[in-house]
PDB file of C-alpha atoms in Angstrom:
ATOM      1  CA  MET A  45     -84.255 -76.299 -22.826  1.00 39.00           C
ATOM      2  CA  THR A  46     -87.740 -75.052 -21.973  1.00 43.00           C
ATOM      3  CA  MET A  47     -88.298 -71.370 -21.384  1.00 46.00           C
ATOM      4  CA  THR A  48     -89.379 -70.642 -17.836  1.00 49.00           C
ATOM      5  CA  LYS A  49     -91.901 -67.988 -16.932  1.00 52.00           C
ATOM      6  CA  SER A  50     -89.133 -65.846 -15.498  1.00 76.00           C
ATOM      7  CA  MET A  51     -86.943 -65.996 -18.613  1.00 83.00           C
ATOM      8  CA  GLN A  52     -86.411 -62.540 -20.067  1.00 97.00           C
ATOM      9  CA  PHE A  53     -85.720 -60.979 -23.446  1.00 98.00           C
ATOM     10  CA  TRP A  54     -83.153 -58.237 -24.058  1.00 98.00           C
ATOM     11  CA  GLY A  55     -82.523 -56.220 -27.191  1.00 98.00           C
ATOM     12  CA  ILE A  56     -79.199 -54.972 -28.539  1.00 98.00           C
ATOM     13  CA  VAL A  57     -78.816 -52.445 -31.344  1.00 98.00           C
ATOM     14  CA  PRO A  58     -75.239 -51.773 -32.500  1.00 98.00           C
ATOM     15  CA  ALA A  59     -75.290 -48.172 -33.747  1.00 97.00           C
ATOM     16  CA  ALA A  60     -71.687 -46.989 -33.812  1.00 94.00           C
ATOM     17  CA  GLY A  61     -71.178 -47.253 -37.574  1.00 82.00           C
ATOM     18  CA  VAL A  62     -70.749 -44.306 -39.920  1.00 73.00           C
ATOM     19  CA  GLY A  63     -72.299 -45.777 -43.089  1.00 65.00           C
ATOM     20  CA  LYS A  64     -69.659 -44.598 -45.575  1.00 68.00           C
ATOM     21  CA  ARG A  65     -71.533 -45.998 -48.593  1.00 69.00           C
ATOM     22  CA  MET A  66     -74.420 -43.596 -47.973  1.00 75.00           C
ATOM     23  CA  ASN A  67     -72.267 -40.558 -48.876  1.00 68.00           C
ATOM     24  CA  ALA A  68     -74.230 -38.550 -46.303  1.00 73.00           C
ATOM     25  CA  ASN A  69     -73.203 -35.798 -43.909  1.00 83.00           C
ATOM     26  CA  CYS A  70     -74.158 -37.888 -40.879  1.00 89.00           C
ATOM     27  CA  PRO A  71     -74.222 -41.593 -39.958  1.00 92.00           C
ATOM     28  CA  LYS A  72     -76.985 -43.394 -41.845  1.00 93.00           C
ATOM     29  CA  GLN A  73     -78.927 -44.234 -38.667  1.00 95.00           C
ATOM     30  CA  TYR A  74     -79.566 -40.500 -38.194  1.00 95.00           C
ATOM     31  CA  LEU A  75     -80.822 -39.772 -41.689  1.00 94.00           C
ATOM     32  CA  PRO A  76     -84.449 -38.569 -41.786  1.00 93.00           C
ATOM     33  CA  LEU A  77     -86.994 -41.179 -42.810  1.00 92.00           C
ATOM     34  CA  LEU A  78     -90.440 -39.600 -42.886  1.00 82.00           C
ATOM     35  CA  THR A  79     -93.522 -41.697 -43.542  1.00 72.00           C
ATOM     36  CA  GLU A  80     -97.285 -41.402 -43.320  1.00 64.00           C
ATOM     37  CA  SER A  81     -97.149 -42.512 -39.696  1.00 61.00           C
ATOM     38  CA  THR A  82     -94.622 -39.791 -38.741  1.00 58.00           C
ATOM     39  CA  ALA A  83     -95.940 -36.927 -40.870  1.00 54.00           C
ATOM     40  CA  HIS A  84     -97.597 -35.306 -37.860  1.00 53.00           C
ATOM     41  CA  LEU A  85     -94.314 -35.025 -35.947  1.00 54.00           C
ATOM     42  CA  THR A  86     -92.219 -31.875 -35.836  1.00 49.00           C
ATOM     43  CA  GLY A  87     -88.603 -32.229 -36.881  1.00 59.00           C
ATOM     44  CA  ASP A  88     -86.956 -35.161 -38.585  1.00 80.00           C
ATOM     45  CA  TYR A  89     -87.801 -38.732 -37.607  1.00 92.00           C
ATOM     46  CA  THR A  90     -84.691 -40.760 -38.150  1.00 96.00           C
ATOM     47  CA  VAL A  91     -83.897 -44.295 -39.280  1.00 96.00           C
ATOM     48  CA  ILE A  92     -82.869 -45.404 -35.792  1.00 97.00           C
ATOM     49  CA  GLU A  93     -86.020 -43.953 -34.242  1.00 97.00           C
ATOM     50  CA  HIS A  94     -88.127 -46.085 -36.572  1.00 96.00           C
ATOM     51  CA  THR A  95     -86.018 -49.130 -35.708  1.00 98.00           C
ATOM     52  CA  LEU A  96     -86.185 -48.655 -31.952  1.00 98.00           C
ATOM     53  CA  SER A  97     -89.891 -47.829 -32.053  1.00 97.00           C
ATOM     54  CA  ARG A  98     -90.562 -51.126 -33.819  1.00 97.00           C
ATOM     55  CA  LEU A  99     -88.575 -53.040 -31.199  1.00 98.00           C
ATOM     56  CA  ILE A 100     -90.345 -51.284 -28.315  1.00 98.00           C
ATOM     57  CA  GLU A 101     -93.748 -51.921 -29.910  1.00 97.00           C
ATOM     58  CA  ALA A 102     -92.993 -55.661 -29.958  1.00 97.00           C
ATOM     59  CA  GLY A 103     -93.658 -55.534 -26.218  1.00 97.00           C
ATOM     60  CA  ILE A 104     -91.226 -58.260 -25.186  1.00 97.00           C
ATOM     61  CA  PHE A 105     -87.979 -56.544 -24.167  1.00 98.00           C
ATOM     62  CA  GLU A 106     -86.939 -55.799 -20.604  1.00 98.00           C
ATOM     63  CA  LYS A 107     -84.405 -53.306 -21.946  1.00 98.00           C
ATOM     64  CA  ILE A 108     -82.870 -52.456 -25.311  1.00 98.00           C
ATOM     65  CA  VAL A 109     -79.171 -51.579 -25.223  1.00 98.00           C
ATOM     66  CA  VAL A 110     -78.003 -49.201 -27.951  1.00 98.00           C
ATOM     67  CA  ALA A 111     -74.243 -49.135 -28.560  1.00 98.00           C
ATOM     68  CA  ILE A 112     -73.246 -45.572 -29.458  1.00 97.00           C
ATOM     69  CA  SER A 113     -69.842 -44.053 -30.316  1.00 95.00           C
ATOM     70  CA  THR A 114     -68.250 -41.830 -27.696  1.00 93.00           C
ATOM     71  CA  ASP A 115     -68.175 -38.862 -30.070  1.00 93.00           C
ATOM     72  CA  ASP A 116     -71.753 -39.314 -31.296  1.00 94.00           C
ATOM     73  CA  ALA A 117     -73.352 -35.864 -31.133  1.00 93.00           C
ATOM     74  CA  TYR A 118     -76.701 -36.925 -32.618  1.00 95.00           C
ATOM     75  CA  TRP A 119     -77.980 -39.534 -30.165  1.00 97.00           C
ATOM     76  CA  PRO A 120     -78.569 -37.247 -27.127  1.00 96.00           C
ATOM     77  CA  ASP A 121     -80.882 -35.028 -29.199  1.00 95.00           C
ATOM     78  CA  LEU A 122     -83.282 -37.850 -30.053  1.00 96.00           C
ATOM     79  CA  PRO A 123     -86.365 -38.030 -27.800  1.00 95.00           C
ATOM     80  CA  ILE A 124     -86.225 -41.833 -27.890  1.00 97.00           C
ATOM     81  CA  SER A 125     -82.778 -41.786 -26.241  1.00 97.00           C
ATOM     82  CA  THR A 126     -84.476 -41.104 -22.886  1.00 97.00           C
ATOM     83  CA  HIS A 127     -87.137 -43.813 -23.244  1.00 98.00           C
ATOM     84  CA  ASN A 128     -87.374 -45.990 -20.138  1.00 98.00           C
ATOM     85  CA  LYS A 129     -86.689 -49.129 -22.187  1.00 98.00           C
ATOM     86  CA  ILE A 130     -83.442 -47.775 -23.662  1.00 98.00           C
ATOM     87  CA  LEU A 131     -79.947 -48.143 -22.213  1.00 98.00           C
ATOM     88  CA  ARG A 132     -76.768 -46.758 -23.773  1.00 98.00           C
ATOM     89  CA  ALA A 133     -73.518 -48.695 -24.094  1.00 98.00           C
ATOM     90  CA  GLN A 134     -70.129 -47.803 -25.509  1.00 97.00           C
ATOM     91  CA  GLY A 135     -69.824 -48.468 -29.226  1.00 97.00           C
ATOM     92  CA  GLY A 136     -66.814 -50.416 -30.492  1.00 96.00           C
ATOM     93  CA  LYS A 137     -64.556 -50.359 -33.519  1.00 93.00           C
ATOM     94  CA  GLU A 138     -66.423 -53.239 -35.168  1.00 95.00           C
ATOM     95  CA  ARG A 139     -69.981 -54.495 -34.889  1.00 96.00           C
ATOM     96  CA  ALA A 140     -68.910 -57.455 -32.745  1.00 97.00           C
ATOM     97  CA  ASP A 141     -67.165 -55.088 -30.322  1.00 97.00           C
ATOM     98  CA  SER A 142     -70.321 -52.998 -29.958  1.00 98.00           C
ATOM     99  CA  VAL A 143     -72.471 -56.067 -29.338  1.00 98.00           C
ATOM    100  CA  LEU A 144     -70.026 -57.405 -26.759  1.00 98.00           C
ATOM    101  CA  ASN A 145     -69.965 -54.032 -24.971  1.00 98.00           C
ATOM    102  CA  ALA A 146     -73.758 -54.087 -24.886  1.00 98.00           C
ATOM    103  CA  LEU A 147     -73.732 -57.604 -23.450  1.00 98.00           C
ATOM    104  CA  HIS A 148     -71.339 -56.450 -20.732  1.00 98.00           C
ATOM    105  CA  ALA A 149     -73.735 -53.582 -19.974  1.00 98.00           C
ATOM    106  CA  LEU A 150     -76.309 -56.251 -19.108  1.00 98.00           C
ATOM    107  CA  ASP A 151     -74.039 -57.956 -16.558  1.00 96.00           C
ATOM    108  CA  GLY A 152     -76.023 -58.261 -13.350  1.00 93.00           C
ATOM    109  CA  PHE A 153     -79.340 -57.958 -15.191  1.00 95.00           C
ATOM    110  CA  ALA A 154     -79.483 -60.749 -17.775  1.00 97.00           C
ATOM    111  CA  ARG A 155     -79.006 -64.373 -16.839  1.00 97.00           C
ATOM    112  CA  ALA A 156     -77.129 -66.954 -18.888  1.00 97.00           C
ATOM    113  CA  ASP A 157     -80.266 -68.581 -20.320  1.00 96.00           C
ATOM    114  CA  ASP A 158     -82.091 -65.319 -21.064  1.00 98.00           C
ATOM    115  CA  TRP A 159     -82.576 -64.461 -24.718  1.00 98.00           C
ATOM    116  CA  VAL A 160     -80.786 -61.613 -26.491  1.00 98.00           C
ATOM    117  CA  LEU A 161     -82.060 -60.311 -29.840  1.00 98.00           C
ATOM    118  CA  VAL A 162     -79.495 -58.281 -31.790  1.00 98.00           C
ATOM    119  CA  HIS A 163     -80.926 -56.037 -34.484  1.00 98.00           C
ATOM    120  CA  ASP A 164     -79.318 -53.700 -37.012  1.00 98.00           C
ATOM    121  CA  ALA A 165     -79.950 -49.995 -36.415  1.00 98.00           C
ATOM    122  CA  ALA A 166     -80.424 -49.595 -40.183  1.00 97.00           C
ATOM    123  CA  ARG A 167     -83.275 -52.121 -40.472  1.00 98.00           C
ATOM    124  CA  PRO A 168     -86.279 -49.907 -39.675  1.00 97.00           C
ATOM    125  CA  CYS A 169     -88.839 -52.106 -41.454  1.00 97.00           C
ATOM    126  CA  ILE A 170     -88.717 -54.988 -38.985  1.00 98.00           C
ATOM    127  CA  THR A 171     -92.222 -56.033 -37.957  1.00 98.00           C
ATOM    128  CA  LYS A 172     -93.356 -57.237 -34.564  1.00 96.00           C
ATOM    129  CA  GLU A 173     -94.858 -60.235 -36.363  1.00 97.00           C
ATOM    130  CA  ASP A 174     -91.380 -61.337 -37.518  1.00 98.00           C
ATOM    131  CA  ILE A 175     -89.997 -60.784 -34.028  1.00 98.00           C
ATOM    132  CA  HIS A 176     -92.696 -62.964 -32.508  1.00 97.00           C
ATOM    133  CA  VAL A 177     -92.251 -65.671 -35.169  1.00 98.00           C
ATOM    134  CA  LEU A 178     -88.532 -65.758 -34.348  1.00 98.00           C
ATOM    135  CA  ILE A 179     -89.257 -66.069 -30.635  1.00 98.00           C
ATOM    136  CA  SER A 180     -91.994 -68.676 -30.949  1.00 97.00           C
ATOM    137  CA  THR A 181     -89.810 -70.808 -33.227  1.00 98.00           C
ATOM    138  CA  LEU A 182     -86.662 -70.687 -31.092  1.00 98.00           C
ATOM    139  CA  ARG A 183     -87.914 -70.250 -27.532  1.00 95.00           C
ATOM    140  CA  ASP A 184     -87.203 -73.869 -26.547  1.00 95.00           C
ATOM    141  CA  ASP A 185     -83.875 -74.103 -28.377  1.00 96.00           C
ATOM    142  CA  ASP A 186     -80.583 -74.382 -26.516  1.00 94.00           C
ATOM    143  CA  VAL A 187     -78.671 -72.104 -28.905  1.00 96.00           C
ATOM    144  CA  GLY A 188     -80.927 -69.858 -30.999  1.00 98.00           C
ATOM    145  CA  GLY A 189     -80.916 -68.654 -34.572  1.00 98.00           C
ATOM    146  CA  ILE A 190     -81.554 -65.850 -37.009  1.00 98.00           C
ATOM    147  CA  LEU A 191     -84.107 -64.419 -39.373  1.00 98.00           C
ATOM    148  CA  ALA A 192     -83.023 -65.080 -42.946  1.00 98.00           C
ATOM    149  CA  LEU A 193     -84.204 -65.147 -46.551  1.00 97.00           C
ATOM    150  CA  SER A 194     -83.641 -67.924 -49.059  1.00 94.00           C
ATOM    151  CA  SER A 195     -81.900 -66.807 -52.222  1.00 91.00           C
ATOM    152  CA  HIS A 196     -83.890 -66.548 -55.447  1.00 89.00           C
ATOM    153  CA  ASP A 197     -81.047 -65.146 -57.544  1.00 92.00           C
ATOM    154  CA  THR A 198     -78.369 -67.019 -59.432  1.00 94.00           C
ATOM    155  CA  LEU A 199     -75.211 -66.599 -57.346  1.00 93.00           C
ATOM    156  CA  LYS A 200     -71.697 -66.328 -58.746  1.00 95.00           C
ATOM    157  CA  GLU A 201     -68.356 -66.780 -57.011  1.00 95.00           C
ATOM    158  CA  VAL A 202     -66.020 -64.096 -58.329  1.00 97.00           C
ATOM    159  CA  HIS A 203     -62.264 -63.552 -58.096  1.00 95.00           C
ATOM    160  CA  GLY A 204     -61.339 -60.072 -59.262  1.00 93.00           C
ATOM    161  CA  ASN A 205     -63.887 -59.472 -62.002  1.00 94.00           C
ATOM    162  CA  HIS A 206     -63.962 -63.069 -63.250  1.00 97.00           C
ATOM    163  CA  ILE A 207     -66.652 -65.641 -62.433  1.00 98.00           C
ATOM    164  CA  THR A 208     -65.080 -68.828 -61.106  1.00 97.00           C
ATOM    165  CA  SER A 209     -68.231 -70.814 -60.306  1.00 97.00           C
ATOM    166  CA  THR A 210     -71.995 -70.733 -59.892  1.00 96.00           C
ATOM    167  CA  LEU A 211     -73.143 -71.480 -56.351  1.00 94.00           C
ATOM    168  CA  ASP A 212     -76.060 -73.692 -55.388  1.00 93.00           C
ATOM    169  CA  ARG A 213     -78.690 -71.163 -54.351  1.00 91.00           C
ATOM    170  CA  ASN A 214     -80.742 -73.921 -52.693  1.00 90.00           C
ATOM    171  CA  VAL A 215     -78.290 -73.915 -49.786  1.00 92.00           C
ATOM    172  CA  ILE A 216     -77.654 -70.153 -49.651  1.00 94.00           C
ATOM    173  CA  TRP A 217     -79.601 -67.865 -47.318  1.00 96.00           C
ATOM    174  CA  ARG A 218     -79.294 -64.127 -46.719  1.00 96.00           C
ATOM    175  CA  ALA A 219     -78.800 -63.337 -43.039  1.00 97.00           C
ATOM    176  CA  LEU A 220     -81.183 -60.771 -41.565  1.00 98.00           C
ATOM    177  CA  THR A 221     -81.750 -59.496 -38.045  1.00 98.00           C
ATOM    178  CA  PRO A 222     -82.817 -59.873 -35.302  1.00 98.00           C
ATOM    179  CA  GLN A 223     -80.425 -62.674 -34.433  1.00 98.00           C
ATOM    180  CA  MET A 224     -81.528 -64.407 -31.245  1.00 98.00           C
ATOM    181  CA  PHE A 225     -79.213 -66.258 -28.885  1.00 98.00           C
ATOM    182  CA  ARG A 226     -78.847 -67.190 -25.230  1.00 98.00           C
ATOM    183  CA  TYR A 227     -77.139 -64.382 -23.326  1.00 98.00           C
ATOM    184  CA  GLY A 228     -74.365 -66.486 -21.803  1.00 98.00           C
ATOM    185  CA  LEU A 229     -73.591 -68.393 -24.989  1.00 98.00           C
ATOM    186  CA  LEU A 230     -73.484 -65.276 -27.157  1.00 98.00           C
ATOM    187  CA  LYS A 231     -71.200 -63.424 -24.749  1.00 98.00           C
ATOM    188  CA  GLN A 232     -68.899 -66.442 -24.460  1.00 98.00           C
ATOM    189  CA  SER A 233     -68.714 -66.829 -28.250  1.00 98.00           C
ATOM    190  CA  LEU A 234     -67.995 -63.150 -28.930  1.00 98.00           C
ATOM    191  CA  GLU A 235     -65.319 -63.077 -26.236  1.00 98.00           C
ATOM    192  CA  ALA A 236     -63.673 -66.183 -27.727  1.00 98.00           C
ATOM    193  CA  THR A 237     -63.639 -64.718 -31.256  1.00 97.00           C
ATOM    194  CA  GLN A 238     -62.780 -61.108 -30.348  1.00 95.00           C
ATOM    195  CA  GLY A 239     -60.619 -59.473 -33.021  1.00 94.00           C
ATOM    196  CA  ASN A 240     -61.492 -62.038 -35.702  1.00 96.00           C
ATOM    197  CA  ASP A 241     -62.480 -60.145 -38.864  1.00 94.00           C
ATOM    198  CA  ALA A 242     -64.531 -63.139 -40.045  1.00 95.00           C
ATOM    199  CA  VAL A 243     -67.135 -62.406 -37.350  1.00 97.00           C
ATOM    200  CA  THR A 244     -69.550 -60.294 -39.385  1.00 96.00           C
ATOM    201  CA  ASP A 245     -72.665 -61.196 -37.413  1.00 97.00           C
ATOM    202  CA  GLU A 246     -73.551 -62.933 -34.164  1.00 98.00           C
ATOM    203  CA  ALA A 247     -74.283 -66.266 -35.821  1.00 98.00           C
ATOM    204  CA  SER A 248     -70.769 -66.451 -37.284  1.00 98.00           C
ATOM    205  CA  ALA A 249     -69.260 -66.149 -33.798  1.00 98.00           C
ATOM    206  CA  LEU A 250     -71.300 -69.128 -32.604  1.00 98.00           C
ATOM    207  CA  GLU A 251     -70.500 -71.099 -35.760  1.00 98.00           C
ATOM    208  CA  MET A 252     -66.774 -70.677 -35.023  1.00 98.00           C
ATOM    209  CA  GLN A 253     -67.380 -72.205 -31.604  1.00 97.00           C
ATOM    210  CA  GLY A 254     -68.964 -75.301 -33.120  1.00 98.00           C
ATOM    211  CA  PHE A 255     -72.634 -74.383 -32.682  1.00 98.00           C
ATOM    212  CA  THR A 256     -75.262 -74.611 -35.430  1.00 97.00           C
ATOM    213  CA  PRO A 257     -77.765 -71.745 -35.201  1.00 98.00           C
ATOM    214  CA  LYS A 258     -81.161 -72.276 -36.797  1.00 98.00           C
ATOM    215  CA  ILE A 259     -82.731 -70.406 -39.694  1.00 97.00           C
ATOM    216  CA  VAL A 260     -86.170 -68.800 -39.385  1.00 98.00           C
ATOM    217  CA  GLU A 261     -87.572 -67.406 -42.626  1.00 97.00           C
ATOM    218  CA  GLY A 262     -88.290 -63.684 -42.402  1.00 98.00           C
ATOM    219  CA  ARG A 263     -90.003 -61.066 -44.529  1.00 97.00           C
ATOM    220  CA  SER A 264     -88.390 -59.691 -47.669  1.00 96.00           C
ATOM    221  CA  ASP A 265     -89.201 -56.090 -46.664  1.00 97.00           C
ATOM    222  CA  ASN A 266     -86.841 -56.305 -43.670  1.00 98.00           C
ATOM    223  CA  ILE A 267     -84.188 -54.447 -45.652  1.00 97.00           C
ATOM    224  CA  LYS A 268     -80.960 -52.911 -44.410  1.00 97.00           C
ATOM    225  CA  ILE A 269     -80.316 -49.317 -45.442  1.00 96.00           C
ATOM    226  CA  THR A 270     -76.857 -49.349 -46.995  1.00 93.00           C
ATOM    227  CA  ARG A 271     -77.000 -47.154 -50.091  1.00 92.00           C
ATOM    228  CA  PRO A 272     -78.817 -43.860 -50.814  1.00 91.00           C
ATOM    229  CA  GLU A 273     -81.560 -45.548 -52.857  1.00 94.00           C
ATOM    230  CA  ASP A 274     -82.436 -47.764 -49.883  1.00 95.00           C
ATOM    231  CA  LEU A 275     -83.975 -44.805 -48.045  1.00 94.00           C
ATOM    232  CA  ALA A 276     -86.747 -44.450 -50.622  1.00 94.00           C
ATOM    233  CA  LEU A 277     -87.352 -48.205 -50.571  1.00 96.00           C
ATOM    234  CA  ALA A 278     -87.572 -48.224 -46.762  1.00 95.00           C
ATOM    235  CA  GLN A 279     -89.996 -45.305 -46.873  1.00 93.00           C
ATOM    236  CA  PHE A 280     -92.171 -47.235 -49.328  1.00 94.00           C
ATOM    237  CA  TYR A 281     -92.162 -50.389 -47.195  1.00 95.00           C
ATOM    238  CA  LEU A 282     -92.891 -48.504 -43.968  1.00 93.00           C
ATOM    239  CA  SER A 283     -95.805 -46.664 -45.561  1.00 90.00           C
ATOM    240  CA  LYS A 284     -97.150 -49.890 -47.036  1.00 91.00           C
ATOM    241  CA  GLN A 285     -96.880 -51.667 -43.669  1.00 91.00           C
ATOM    242  CA  HIS A 286     -98.658 -48.769 -41.967  1.00 80.00           C
ATOM    243  CA  SER A 287    -101.498 -48.794 -44.488  1.00 74.00           C
ATOM    244  CA  THR A 288    -102.076 -52.536 -44.055  1.00 70.00           C
ATOM    245  CA  THR A 289    -101.926 -52.566 -40.234  1.00 58.00           C
ATOM    246  CA  PRO A 290    -105.428 -52.790 -38.734  1.00 49.00           C
ATOM    247  CA  ASN A 291    -106.486 -49.856 -36.577  1.00 46.00           C
ATOM    248  CA  PRO A 292    -106.741 -50.763 -32.859  1.00 40.00           C
TER     249      PRO A 292
END
């Protein structure tokens, strides 16, 4: 399928999680993440603000739908929540529920063959270069695919605390985001697999429907903030990216 001039790109950011492993007093997407590029700002600049700013700066999205919990008291206080590119959708119990709600929020706007890029709220180090590589690689594909990293570690299959086998790392990739799929196909796949705990990302929903998403190699600094030590690592990567970005 060839992308027409009128084909559009939509972003989705599921942000209804609480991030229990962070042991913080607020959801991890609202933790402050200050860098050289945000030092001049007053107040805290949060993880999700970095993430959404990176997506907006990519310059390709018609709208970016952020799925937020009903009882989220932090989101309305963020200046970026009123950005003209941002729409809010109802967050769900699981990630797949939030993404599906966001897709439904685009009913009447997105067409079946438009592209949707789903990105984790806790991946603030995504670069516009990776976003454009993903798009340029997949733009003529019928299904879509994901950013991913090949594994360089020795991988063990474990039952309890016992190793049962060593996996072939040559066929193992770490899934990243964004994950990019046709709007109609993604919505259909998530609706068909709703309630299935095995759907941990968008690609897995399509795999269950018999599709074979493609892999596009991404950058290793596109980390997901999951544990407390990840904040410092994200701050390092963001500062490094800022220092190596040419001035306009």
